[in-house]
mmCIF file of C-alpha atoms in Angstrom:
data_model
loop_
_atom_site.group_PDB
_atom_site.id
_atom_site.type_symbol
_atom_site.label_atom_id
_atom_site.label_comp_id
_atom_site.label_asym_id
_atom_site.label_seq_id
_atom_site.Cartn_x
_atom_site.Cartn_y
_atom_site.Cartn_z
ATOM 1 C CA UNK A 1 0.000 0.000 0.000
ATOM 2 C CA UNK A 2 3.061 2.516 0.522
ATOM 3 C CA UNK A 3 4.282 1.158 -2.596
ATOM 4 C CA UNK A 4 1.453 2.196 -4.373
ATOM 5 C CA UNK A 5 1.352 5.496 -2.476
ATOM 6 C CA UNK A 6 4.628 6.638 -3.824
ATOM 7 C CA UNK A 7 4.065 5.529 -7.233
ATOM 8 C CA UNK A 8 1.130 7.801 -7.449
ATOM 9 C CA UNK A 9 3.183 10.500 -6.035
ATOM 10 C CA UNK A 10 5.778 10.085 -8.579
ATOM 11 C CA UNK A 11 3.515 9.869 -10.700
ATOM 12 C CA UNK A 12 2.434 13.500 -9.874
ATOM 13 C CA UNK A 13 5.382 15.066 -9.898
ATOM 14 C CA UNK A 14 6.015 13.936 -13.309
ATOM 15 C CA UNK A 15 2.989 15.345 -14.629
ATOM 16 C CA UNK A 16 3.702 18.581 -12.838
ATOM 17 C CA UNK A 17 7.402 18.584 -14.740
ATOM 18 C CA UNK A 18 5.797 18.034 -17.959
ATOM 19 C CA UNK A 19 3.180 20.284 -18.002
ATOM 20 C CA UNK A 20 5.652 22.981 -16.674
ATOM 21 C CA UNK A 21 8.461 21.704 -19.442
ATOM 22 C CA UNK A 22 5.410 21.876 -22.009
ATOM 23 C CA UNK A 23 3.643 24.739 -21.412
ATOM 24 C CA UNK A 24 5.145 28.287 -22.167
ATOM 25 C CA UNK A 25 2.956 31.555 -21.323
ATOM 26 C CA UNK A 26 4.734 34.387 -23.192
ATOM 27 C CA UNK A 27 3.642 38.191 -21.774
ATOM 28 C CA UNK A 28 2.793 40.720 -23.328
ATOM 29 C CA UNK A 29 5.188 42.811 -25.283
ATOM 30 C CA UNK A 30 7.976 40.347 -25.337
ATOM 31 C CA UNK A 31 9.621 37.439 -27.658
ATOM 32 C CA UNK A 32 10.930 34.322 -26.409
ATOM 33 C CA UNK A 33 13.856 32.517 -28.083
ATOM 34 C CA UNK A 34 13.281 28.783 -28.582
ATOM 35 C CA UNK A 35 16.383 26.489 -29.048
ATOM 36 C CA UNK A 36 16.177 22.510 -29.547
ATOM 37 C CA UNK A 37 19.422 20.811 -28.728
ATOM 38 C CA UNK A 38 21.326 24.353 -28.317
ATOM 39 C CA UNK A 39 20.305 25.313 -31.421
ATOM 40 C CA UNK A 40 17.663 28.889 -32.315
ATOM 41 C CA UNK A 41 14.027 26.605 -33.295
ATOM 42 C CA UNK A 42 11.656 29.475 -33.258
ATOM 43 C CA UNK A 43 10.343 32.695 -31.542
ATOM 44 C CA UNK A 44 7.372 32.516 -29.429
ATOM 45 C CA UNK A 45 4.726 35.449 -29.678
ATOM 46 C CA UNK A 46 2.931 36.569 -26.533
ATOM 47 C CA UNK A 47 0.418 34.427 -25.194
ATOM 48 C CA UNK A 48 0.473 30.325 -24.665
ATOM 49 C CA UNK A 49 2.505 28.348 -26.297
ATOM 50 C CA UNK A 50 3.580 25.083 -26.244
ATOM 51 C CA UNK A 51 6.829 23.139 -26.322
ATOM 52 C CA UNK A 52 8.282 19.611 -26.856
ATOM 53 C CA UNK A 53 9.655 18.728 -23.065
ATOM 54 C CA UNK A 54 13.373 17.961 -22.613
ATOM 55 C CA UNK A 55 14.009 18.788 -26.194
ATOM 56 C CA UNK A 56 12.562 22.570 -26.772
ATOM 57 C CA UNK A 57 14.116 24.739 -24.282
ATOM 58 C CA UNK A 58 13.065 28.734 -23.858
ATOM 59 C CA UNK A 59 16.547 30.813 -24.088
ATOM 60 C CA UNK A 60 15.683 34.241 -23.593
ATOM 61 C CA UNK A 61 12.793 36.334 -23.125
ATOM 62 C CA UNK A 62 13.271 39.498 -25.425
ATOM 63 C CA UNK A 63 11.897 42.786 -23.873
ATOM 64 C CA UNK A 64 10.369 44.850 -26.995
ATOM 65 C CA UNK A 65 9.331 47.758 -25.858
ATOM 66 C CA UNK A 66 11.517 51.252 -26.150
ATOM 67 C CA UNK A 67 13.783 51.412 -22.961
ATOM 68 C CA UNK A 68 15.918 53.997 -21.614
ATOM 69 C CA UNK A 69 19.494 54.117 -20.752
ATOM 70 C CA UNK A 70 21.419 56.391 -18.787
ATOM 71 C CA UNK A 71 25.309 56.377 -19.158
ATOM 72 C CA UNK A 72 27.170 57.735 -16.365
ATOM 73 C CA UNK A 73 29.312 61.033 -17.272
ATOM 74 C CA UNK A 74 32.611 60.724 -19.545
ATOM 75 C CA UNK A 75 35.432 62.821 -19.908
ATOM 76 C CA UNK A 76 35.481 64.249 -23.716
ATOM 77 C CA UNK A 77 38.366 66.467 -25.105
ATOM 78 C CA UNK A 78 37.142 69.562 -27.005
ATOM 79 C CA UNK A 79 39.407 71.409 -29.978
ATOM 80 C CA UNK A 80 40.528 73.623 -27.604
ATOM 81 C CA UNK A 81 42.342 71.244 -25.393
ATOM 82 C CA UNK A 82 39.321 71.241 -22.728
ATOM 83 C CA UNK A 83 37.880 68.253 -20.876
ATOM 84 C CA UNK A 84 33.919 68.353 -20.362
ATOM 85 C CA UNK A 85 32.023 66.010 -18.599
ATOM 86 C CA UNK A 86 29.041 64.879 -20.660
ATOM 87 C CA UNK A 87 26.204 62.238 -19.778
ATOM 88 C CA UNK A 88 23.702 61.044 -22.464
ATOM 89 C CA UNK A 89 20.191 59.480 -22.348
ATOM 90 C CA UNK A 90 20.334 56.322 -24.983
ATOM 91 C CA UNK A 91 16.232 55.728 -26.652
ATOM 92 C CA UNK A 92 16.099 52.706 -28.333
ATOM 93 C CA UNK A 93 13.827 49.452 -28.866
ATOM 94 C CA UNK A 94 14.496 46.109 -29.996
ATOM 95 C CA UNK A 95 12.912 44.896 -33.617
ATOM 96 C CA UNK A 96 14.997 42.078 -34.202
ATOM 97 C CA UNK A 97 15.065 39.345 -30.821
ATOM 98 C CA UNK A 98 16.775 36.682 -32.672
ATOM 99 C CA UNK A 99 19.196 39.443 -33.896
ATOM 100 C CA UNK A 100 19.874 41.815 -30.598
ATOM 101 C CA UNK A 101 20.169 37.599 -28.949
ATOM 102 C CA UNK A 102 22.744 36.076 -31.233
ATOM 103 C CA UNK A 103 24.448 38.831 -32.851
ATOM 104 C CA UNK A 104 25.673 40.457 -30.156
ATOM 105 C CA UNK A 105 26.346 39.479 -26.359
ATOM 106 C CA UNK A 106 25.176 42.376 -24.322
ATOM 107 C CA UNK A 107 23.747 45.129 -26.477
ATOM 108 C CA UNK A 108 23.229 47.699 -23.930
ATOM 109 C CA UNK A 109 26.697 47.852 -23.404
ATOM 110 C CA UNK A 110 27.704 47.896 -26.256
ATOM 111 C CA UNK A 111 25.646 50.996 -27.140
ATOM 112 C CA UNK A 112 27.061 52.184 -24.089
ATOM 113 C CA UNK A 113 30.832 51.687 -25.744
ATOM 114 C CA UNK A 114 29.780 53.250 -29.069
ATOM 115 C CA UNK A 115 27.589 56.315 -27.909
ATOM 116 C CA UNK A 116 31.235 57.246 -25.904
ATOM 117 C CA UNK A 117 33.330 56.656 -28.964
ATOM 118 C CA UNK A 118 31.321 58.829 -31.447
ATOM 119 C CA UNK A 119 30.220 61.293 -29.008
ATOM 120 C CA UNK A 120 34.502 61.932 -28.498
ATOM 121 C CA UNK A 121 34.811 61.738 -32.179
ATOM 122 C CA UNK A 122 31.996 64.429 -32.630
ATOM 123 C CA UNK A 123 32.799 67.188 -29.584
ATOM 124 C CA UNK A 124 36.311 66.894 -30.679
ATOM 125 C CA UNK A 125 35.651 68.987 -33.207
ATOM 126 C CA UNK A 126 33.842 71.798 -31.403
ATOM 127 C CA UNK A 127 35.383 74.257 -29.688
ATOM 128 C CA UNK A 128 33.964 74.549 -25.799
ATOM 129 C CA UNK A 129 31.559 77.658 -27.059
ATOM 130 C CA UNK A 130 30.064 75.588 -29.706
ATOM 131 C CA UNK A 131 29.717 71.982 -27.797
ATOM 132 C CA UNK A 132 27.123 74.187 -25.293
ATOM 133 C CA UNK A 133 25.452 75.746 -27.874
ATOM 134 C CA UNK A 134 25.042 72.987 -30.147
ATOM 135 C CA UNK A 135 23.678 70.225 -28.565
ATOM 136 C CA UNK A 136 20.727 69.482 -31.297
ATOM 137 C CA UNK A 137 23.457 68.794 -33.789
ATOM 138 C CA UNK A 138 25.539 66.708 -31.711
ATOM 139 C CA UNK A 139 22.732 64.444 -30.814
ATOM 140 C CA UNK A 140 21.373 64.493 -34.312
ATOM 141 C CA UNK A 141 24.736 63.388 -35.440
ATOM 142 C CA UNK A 142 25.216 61.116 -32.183
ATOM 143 C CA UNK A 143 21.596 59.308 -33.468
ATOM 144 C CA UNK A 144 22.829 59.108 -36.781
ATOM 145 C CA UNK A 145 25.684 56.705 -35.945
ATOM 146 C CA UNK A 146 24.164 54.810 -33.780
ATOM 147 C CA UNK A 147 20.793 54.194 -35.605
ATOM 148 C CA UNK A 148 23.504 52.737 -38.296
ATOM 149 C CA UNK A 149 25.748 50.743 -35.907
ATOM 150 C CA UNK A 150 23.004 48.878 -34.280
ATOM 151 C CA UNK A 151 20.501 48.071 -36.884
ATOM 152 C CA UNK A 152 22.610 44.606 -37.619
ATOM 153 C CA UNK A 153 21.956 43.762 -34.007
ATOM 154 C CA UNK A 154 18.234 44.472 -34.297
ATOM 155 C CA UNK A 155 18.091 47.807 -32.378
ATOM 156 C CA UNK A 156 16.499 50.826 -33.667
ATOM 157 C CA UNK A 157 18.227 53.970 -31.555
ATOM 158 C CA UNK A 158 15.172 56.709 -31.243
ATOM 159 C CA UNK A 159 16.557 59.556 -29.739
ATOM 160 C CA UNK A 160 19.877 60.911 -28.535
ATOM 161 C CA UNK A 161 19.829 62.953 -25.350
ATOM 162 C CA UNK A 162 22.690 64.734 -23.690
ATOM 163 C CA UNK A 163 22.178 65.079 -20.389
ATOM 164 C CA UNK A 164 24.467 67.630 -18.938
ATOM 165 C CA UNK A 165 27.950 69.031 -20.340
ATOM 166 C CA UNK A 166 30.117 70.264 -17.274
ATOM 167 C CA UNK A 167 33.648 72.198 -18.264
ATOM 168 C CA UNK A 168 35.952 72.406 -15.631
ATOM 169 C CA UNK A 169 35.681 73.940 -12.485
ATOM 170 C CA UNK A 170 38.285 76.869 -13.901
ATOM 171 C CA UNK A 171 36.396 77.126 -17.027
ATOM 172 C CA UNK A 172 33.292 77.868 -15.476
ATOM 173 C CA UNK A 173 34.355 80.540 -12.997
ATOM 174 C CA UNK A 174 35.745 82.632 -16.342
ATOM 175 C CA UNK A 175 32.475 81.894 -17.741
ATOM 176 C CA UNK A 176 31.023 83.518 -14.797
ATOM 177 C CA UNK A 177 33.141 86.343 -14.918
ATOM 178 C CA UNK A 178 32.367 86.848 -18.534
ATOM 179 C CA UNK A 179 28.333 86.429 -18.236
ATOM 180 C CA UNK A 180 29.197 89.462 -15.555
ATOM 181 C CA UNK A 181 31.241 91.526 -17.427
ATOM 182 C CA UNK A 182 28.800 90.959 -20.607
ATOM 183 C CA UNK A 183 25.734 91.791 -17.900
ATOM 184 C CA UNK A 184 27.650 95.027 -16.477
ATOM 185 C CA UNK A 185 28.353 96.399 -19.799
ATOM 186 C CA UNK A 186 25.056 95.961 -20.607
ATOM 187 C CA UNK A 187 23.945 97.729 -17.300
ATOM 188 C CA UNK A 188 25.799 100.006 -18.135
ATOM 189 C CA UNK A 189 24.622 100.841 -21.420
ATOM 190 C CA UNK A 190 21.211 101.284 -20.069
ATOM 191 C CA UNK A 191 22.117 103.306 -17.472
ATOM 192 C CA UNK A 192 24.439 105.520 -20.262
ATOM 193 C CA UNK A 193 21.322 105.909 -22.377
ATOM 194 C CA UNK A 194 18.947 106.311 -19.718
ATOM 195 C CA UNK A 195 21.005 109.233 -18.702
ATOM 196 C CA UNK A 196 20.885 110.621 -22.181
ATOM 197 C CA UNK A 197 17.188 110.553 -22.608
ATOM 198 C CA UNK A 198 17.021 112.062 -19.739
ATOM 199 C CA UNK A 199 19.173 114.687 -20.399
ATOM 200 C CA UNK A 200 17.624 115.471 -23.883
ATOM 201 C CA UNK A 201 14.244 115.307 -21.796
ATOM 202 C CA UNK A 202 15.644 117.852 -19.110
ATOM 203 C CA UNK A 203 17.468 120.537 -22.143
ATOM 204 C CA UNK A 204 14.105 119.880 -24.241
ATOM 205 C CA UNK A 205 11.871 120.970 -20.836
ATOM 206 C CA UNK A 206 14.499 124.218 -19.944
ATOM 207 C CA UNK A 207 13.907 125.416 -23.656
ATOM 208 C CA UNK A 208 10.197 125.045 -23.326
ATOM 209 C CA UNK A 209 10.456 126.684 -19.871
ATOM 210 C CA UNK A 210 12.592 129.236 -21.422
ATOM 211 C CA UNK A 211 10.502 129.911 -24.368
ATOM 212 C CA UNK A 212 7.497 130.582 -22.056
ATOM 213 C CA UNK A 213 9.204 132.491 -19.788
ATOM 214 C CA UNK A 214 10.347 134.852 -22.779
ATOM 215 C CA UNK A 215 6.444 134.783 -24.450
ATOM 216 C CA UNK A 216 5.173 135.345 -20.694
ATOM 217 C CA UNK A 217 7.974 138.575 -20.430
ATOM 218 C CA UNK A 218 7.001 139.836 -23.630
ATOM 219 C CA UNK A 219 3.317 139.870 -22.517
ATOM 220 C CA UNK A 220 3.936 141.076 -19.144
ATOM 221 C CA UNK A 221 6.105 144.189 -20.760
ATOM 222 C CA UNK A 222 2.846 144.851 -23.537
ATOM 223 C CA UNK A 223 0.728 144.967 -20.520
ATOM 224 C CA UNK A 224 2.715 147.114 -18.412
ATOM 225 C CA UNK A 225 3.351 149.116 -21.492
ATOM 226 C CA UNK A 226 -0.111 149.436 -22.151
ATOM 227 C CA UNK A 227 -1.039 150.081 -18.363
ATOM 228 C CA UNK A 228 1.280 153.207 -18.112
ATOM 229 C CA UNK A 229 -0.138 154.470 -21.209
ATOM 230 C CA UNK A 230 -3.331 154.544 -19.829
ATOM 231 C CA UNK A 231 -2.316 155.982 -16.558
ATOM 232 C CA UNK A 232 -0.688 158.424 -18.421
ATOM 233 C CA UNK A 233 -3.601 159.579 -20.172
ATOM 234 C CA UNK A 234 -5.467 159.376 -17.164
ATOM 235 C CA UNK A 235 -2.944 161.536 -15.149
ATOM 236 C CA UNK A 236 -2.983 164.060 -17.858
ATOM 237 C CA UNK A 237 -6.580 164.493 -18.151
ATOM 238 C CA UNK A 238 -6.988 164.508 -13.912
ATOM 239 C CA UNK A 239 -3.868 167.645 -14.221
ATOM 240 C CA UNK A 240 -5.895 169.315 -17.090
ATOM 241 C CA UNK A 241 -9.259 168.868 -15.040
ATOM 242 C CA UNK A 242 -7.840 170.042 -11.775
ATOM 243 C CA UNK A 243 -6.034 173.364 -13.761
ATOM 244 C CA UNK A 244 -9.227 173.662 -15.509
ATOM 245 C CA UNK A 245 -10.946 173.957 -11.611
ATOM 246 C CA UNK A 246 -8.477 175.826 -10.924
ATOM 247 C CA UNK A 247 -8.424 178.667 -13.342
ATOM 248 C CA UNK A 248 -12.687 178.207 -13.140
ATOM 249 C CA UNK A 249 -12.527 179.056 -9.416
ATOM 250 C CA UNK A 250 -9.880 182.011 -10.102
ATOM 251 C CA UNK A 251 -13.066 183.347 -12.322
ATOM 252 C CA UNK A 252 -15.759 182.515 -10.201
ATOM 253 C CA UNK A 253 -13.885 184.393 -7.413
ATOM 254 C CA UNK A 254 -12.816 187.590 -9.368
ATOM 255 C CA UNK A 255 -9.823 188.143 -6.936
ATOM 256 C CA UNK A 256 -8.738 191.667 -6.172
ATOM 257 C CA UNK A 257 -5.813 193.254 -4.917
ATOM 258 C CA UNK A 258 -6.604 192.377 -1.365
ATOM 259 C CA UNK A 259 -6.900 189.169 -1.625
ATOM 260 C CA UNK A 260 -3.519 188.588 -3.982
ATOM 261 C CA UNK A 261 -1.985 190.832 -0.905
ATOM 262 C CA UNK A 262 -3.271 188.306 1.728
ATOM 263 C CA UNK A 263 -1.758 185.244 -0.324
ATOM 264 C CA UNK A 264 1.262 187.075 -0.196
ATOM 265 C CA UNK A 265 1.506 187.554 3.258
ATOM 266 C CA UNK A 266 0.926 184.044 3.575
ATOM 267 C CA UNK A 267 4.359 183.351 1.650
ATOM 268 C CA UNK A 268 6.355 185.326 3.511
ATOM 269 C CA UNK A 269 6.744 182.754 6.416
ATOM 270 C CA UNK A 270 7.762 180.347 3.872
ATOM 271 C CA UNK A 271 10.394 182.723 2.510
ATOM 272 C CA UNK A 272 12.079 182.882 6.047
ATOM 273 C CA UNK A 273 12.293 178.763 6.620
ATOM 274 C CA UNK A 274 15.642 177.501 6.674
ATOM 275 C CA UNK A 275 18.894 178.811 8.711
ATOM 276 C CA UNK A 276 20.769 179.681 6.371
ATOM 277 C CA UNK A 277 18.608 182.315 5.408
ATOM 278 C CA UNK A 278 19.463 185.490 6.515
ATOM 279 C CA UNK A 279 18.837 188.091 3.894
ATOM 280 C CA UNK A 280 15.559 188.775 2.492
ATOM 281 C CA UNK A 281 14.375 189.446 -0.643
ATOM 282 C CA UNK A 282 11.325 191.093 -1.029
ATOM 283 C CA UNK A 283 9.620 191.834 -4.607
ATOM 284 C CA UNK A 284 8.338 195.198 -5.087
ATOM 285 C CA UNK A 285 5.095 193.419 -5.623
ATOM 286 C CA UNK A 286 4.506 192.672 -2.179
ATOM 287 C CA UNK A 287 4.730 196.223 -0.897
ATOM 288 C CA UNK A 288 1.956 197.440 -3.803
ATOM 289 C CA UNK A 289 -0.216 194.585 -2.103
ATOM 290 C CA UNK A 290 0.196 195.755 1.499
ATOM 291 C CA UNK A 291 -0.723 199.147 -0.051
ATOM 292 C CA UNK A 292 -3.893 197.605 -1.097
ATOM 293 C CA UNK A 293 -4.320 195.830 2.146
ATOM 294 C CA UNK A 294 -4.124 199.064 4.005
ATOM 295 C CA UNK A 295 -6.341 200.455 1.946
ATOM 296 C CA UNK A 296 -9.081 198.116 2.287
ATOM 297 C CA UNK A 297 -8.879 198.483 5.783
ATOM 298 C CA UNK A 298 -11.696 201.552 5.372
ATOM 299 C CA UNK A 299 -13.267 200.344 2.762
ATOM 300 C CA UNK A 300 -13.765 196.985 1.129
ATOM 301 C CA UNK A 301 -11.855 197.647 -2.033
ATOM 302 C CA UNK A 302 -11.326 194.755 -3.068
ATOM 303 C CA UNK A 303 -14.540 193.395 -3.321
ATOM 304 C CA UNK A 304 -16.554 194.536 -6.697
ATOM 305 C CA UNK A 305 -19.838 196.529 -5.936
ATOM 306 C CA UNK A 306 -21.402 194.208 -9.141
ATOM 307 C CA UNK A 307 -20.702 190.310 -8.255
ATOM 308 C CA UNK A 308 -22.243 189.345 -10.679
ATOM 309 C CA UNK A 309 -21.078 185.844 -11.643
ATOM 310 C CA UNK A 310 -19.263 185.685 -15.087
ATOM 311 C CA UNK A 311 -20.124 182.826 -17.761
ATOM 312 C CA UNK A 312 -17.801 179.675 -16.528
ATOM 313 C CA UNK A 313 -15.423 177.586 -18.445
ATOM 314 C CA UNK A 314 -16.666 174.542 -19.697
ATOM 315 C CA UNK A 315 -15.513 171.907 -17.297
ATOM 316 C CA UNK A 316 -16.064 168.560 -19.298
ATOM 317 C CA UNK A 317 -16.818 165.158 -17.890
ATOM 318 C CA UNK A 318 -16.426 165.017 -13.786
ATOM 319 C CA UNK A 319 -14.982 161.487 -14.259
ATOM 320 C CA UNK A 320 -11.796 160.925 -16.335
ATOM 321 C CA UNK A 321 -12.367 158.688 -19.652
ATOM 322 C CA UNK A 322 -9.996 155.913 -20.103
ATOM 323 C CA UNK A 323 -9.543 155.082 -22.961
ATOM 324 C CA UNK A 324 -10.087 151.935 -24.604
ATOM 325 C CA UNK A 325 -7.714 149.119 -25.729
ATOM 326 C CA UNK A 326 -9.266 148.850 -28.805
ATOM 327 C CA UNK A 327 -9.240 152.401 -30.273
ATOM 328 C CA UNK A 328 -7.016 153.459 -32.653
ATOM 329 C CA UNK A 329 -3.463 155.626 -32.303
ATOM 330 C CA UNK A 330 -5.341 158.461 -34.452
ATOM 331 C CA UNK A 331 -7.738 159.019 -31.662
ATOM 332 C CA UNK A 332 -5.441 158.311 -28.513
ATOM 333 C CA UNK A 333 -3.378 161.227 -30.559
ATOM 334 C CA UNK A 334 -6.135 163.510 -30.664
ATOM 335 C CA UNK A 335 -6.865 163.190 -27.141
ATOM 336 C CA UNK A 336 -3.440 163.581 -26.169
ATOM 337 C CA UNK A 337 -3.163 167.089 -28.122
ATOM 338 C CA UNK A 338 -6.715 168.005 -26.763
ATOM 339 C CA UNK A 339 -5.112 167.614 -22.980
ATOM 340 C CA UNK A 340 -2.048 168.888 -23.613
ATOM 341 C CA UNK A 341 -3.738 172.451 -25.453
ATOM 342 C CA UNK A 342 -5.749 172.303 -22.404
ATOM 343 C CA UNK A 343 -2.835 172.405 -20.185
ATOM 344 C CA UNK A 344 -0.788 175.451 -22.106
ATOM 345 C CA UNK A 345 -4.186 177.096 -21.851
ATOM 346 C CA UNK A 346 -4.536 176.965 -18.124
ATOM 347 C CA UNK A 347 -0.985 177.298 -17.231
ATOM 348 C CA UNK A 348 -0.853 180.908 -19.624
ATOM 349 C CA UNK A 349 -4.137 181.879 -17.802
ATOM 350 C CA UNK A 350 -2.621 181.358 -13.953
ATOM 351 C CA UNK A 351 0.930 183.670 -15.370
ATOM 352 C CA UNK A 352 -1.624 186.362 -16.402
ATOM 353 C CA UNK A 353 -3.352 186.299 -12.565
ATOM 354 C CA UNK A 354 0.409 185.932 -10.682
ATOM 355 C CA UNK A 355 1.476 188.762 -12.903
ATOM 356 C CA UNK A 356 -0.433 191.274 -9.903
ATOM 357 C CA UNK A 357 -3.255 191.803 -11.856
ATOM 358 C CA UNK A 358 -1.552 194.555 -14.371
ATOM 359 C CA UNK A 359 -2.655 192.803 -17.532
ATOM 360 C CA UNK A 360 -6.355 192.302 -18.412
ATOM 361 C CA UNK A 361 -7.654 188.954 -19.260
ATOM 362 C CA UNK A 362 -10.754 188.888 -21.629
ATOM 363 C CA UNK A 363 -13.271 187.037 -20.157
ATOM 364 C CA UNK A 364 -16.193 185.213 -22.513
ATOM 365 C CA UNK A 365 -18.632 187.537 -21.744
ATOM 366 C CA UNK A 366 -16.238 190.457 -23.827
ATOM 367 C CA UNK A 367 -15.621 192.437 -20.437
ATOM 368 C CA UNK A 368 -12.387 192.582 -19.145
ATOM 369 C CA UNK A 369 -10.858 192.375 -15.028
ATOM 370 C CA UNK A 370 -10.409 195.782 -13.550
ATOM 371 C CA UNK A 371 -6.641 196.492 -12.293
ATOM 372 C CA UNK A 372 -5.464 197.481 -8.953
ATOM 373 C CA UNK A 373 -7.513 200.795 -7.859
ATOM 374 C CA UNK A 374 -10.056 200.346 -10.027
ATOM 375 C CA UNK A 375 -13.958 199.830 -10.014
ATOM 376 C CA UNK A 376 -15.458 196.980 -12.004
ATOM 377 C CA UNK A 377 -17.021 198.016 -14.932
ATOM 378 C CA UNK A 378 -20.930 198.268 -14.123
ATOM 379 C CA UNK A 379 -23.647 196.826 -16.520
#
């Protein structure tokens, strides 16, 4: 009965073996190399599959999707006698799994061995400047030979990367110093030709400033011009109105002997102000008026016995007329002439009346002013 126990059990395990020796399950996305008796039989697609135990034998098990490889950094010599340290990023995917299995032993590396070889061969003819800026060519060019080299071993090479290019440490500090030199210069540049727009700006304000200034001067002085013209005028015609008052009181009055005497007593105080004067000069003038004076003392002789009031002067406007800004020079002229006749009028009139009353004034009415001792003429 134990006998038979094991036999069974053997018998088991032997079914087990086969079915695992016979039975193949392939996943998906990969190839599996067959060999019978060491030798390539066939390549098994994805799925189930089934082999002749003991004799069919799976070798490998082909991944076929695109994989990526990163090689560490390697030194590469530039044209200018400088090491960089560069690292690439390999893209490739196996077509070929009976190819990239027997025509080659390890394909990884040895993409590894020819993406160093013609990436030397390639930066070694770039100058340092160039291998940083020119990294699209070199892994264009970097594809190129490799898409080449490894389509016998059933590889198709997708894309070149390079990963990072690193100069020395001494290379890179000039660099530095030359990006700041380059960014200085610039600064200062900017700063050069902000300071020259702004100093165009400033000298382009100073000669607007100074052209308003003149244009607001040349106003100013037409004004002021103007503004003592006018008070001119208006200074004359309030000295021809007041001699015009004047000379029409003088008439209104009809002064006499007396009363020229009594304005010259009132002068003769002013004659002695000052200390330095000692001598007096009298004018014979004064003594005929205190003749007068004395003689009024009895009677009134002065005053004429007919008061009757004479015709008076013709006064014009109480208020002085400016005149306006928009007349013309013909008129301001006139005006001007007017006043000034005015003036040689009244100041001929008041020398008549200082002269004592010896000359005789015709009057509008056709009569004339009596002189000293005399009566008035009577109507």
């Amino acid at each position: 009965m134990t006998a038979l126990l094991v036999l069974f059990l053997l018998i088991i395990v032997f079914v087990v073996v086969m079915l695992a020796k016979t039975v193949k399950i392939v996943p998906q996305a990969r190839a599996a190399v067959v060999e019978r008796f060491g030798k390539y039989k066939a390549t098994l697609p994805a799925g189930l599959n089934i082999l002749v135990p003991f004799i069919d034998k799976l070798r490998y098990l082909i991944d076929l999707r695109e994989q990526v490889v990163s090689f560490p950094p390697q030194p590469v010599i530039t044209e200018d006698n400088l090491v960089v340290s560069i690292d690439t990023v390999i893209y490739f995917q196996v077509t070929d799994p009976v190819a990239a299995t027997y025509e080659i032993a390890n394909y990884i590396q040895a993409i590894e061995q020819l993406t160093m070889t013609t990436l030397r061969n390639i930066v070694g003819g770039m100058d340092l400047e160039e291998t940083l800026t020119s990294r699209d060519s070199i892994n264009s060019g970097l594809r190129g030979v490799l898409d080449e080299a490894t389509g016998k071993w059933g590889i198709r090479v997708n894309r070149v990367e390079l990963k990072g290019i690193d100069p020395p440490p001494s290379i890179k500090d000039s660099m530095e110093k030359q990006m700041r030199a380059d960014r200085e210069k610039r600064a200062v540049i900017l700063t050069a030709e902000g300071q020259r727009q702004a100093a165009i700006l400033t000298a382009e304000g100073s000669k607007q400033s100074q052209i308003l200034n003149a244009e607001g001067d040349r106003e100013s002085q037409i004004l002021r011009a103007q503004a003592d013209r006018e008070a001119s005028i208006l200074r004359a015609q309030g000295e021809g109105q007041a001699i015009q008052t004047v000379f029409q009181a003088i008439h209104d009055g009809q002064p006499d002997q007396s009363l020229l005497a009594y304005q010259y007593l009132q002068m003769m105080p002013k004659i002695a102000e000052g200390s330095a004067n000692k001598v007096w000069v009298i004018p014979s003038e004064i003594t005929k008026a205190l003749e007068g004076l004395g003689s009024s003392i009895h009677e009134i002789a002065g005053i004429p016995k007919d008061a009757t009031p004479r015709t008076r002067v013709d006064m014009g406007p109480s208020e002085p007329q400016l005149p306006s800004t928009q007349r013309p020079d013909a008129e301001i002229s006139a005006t001007n002439k007017a006043v000034q006749d005015a003036i040689a009028a009244a100041e001929s009139a008041s020398k008549v009346t200082r002269g004592g009353g010896a000359a005789v004034e015709p009057t509008p009415t056709g009569t004339s002013v009596p002189d000293e001792g005399q009566e008035p003429p009577t109507a």
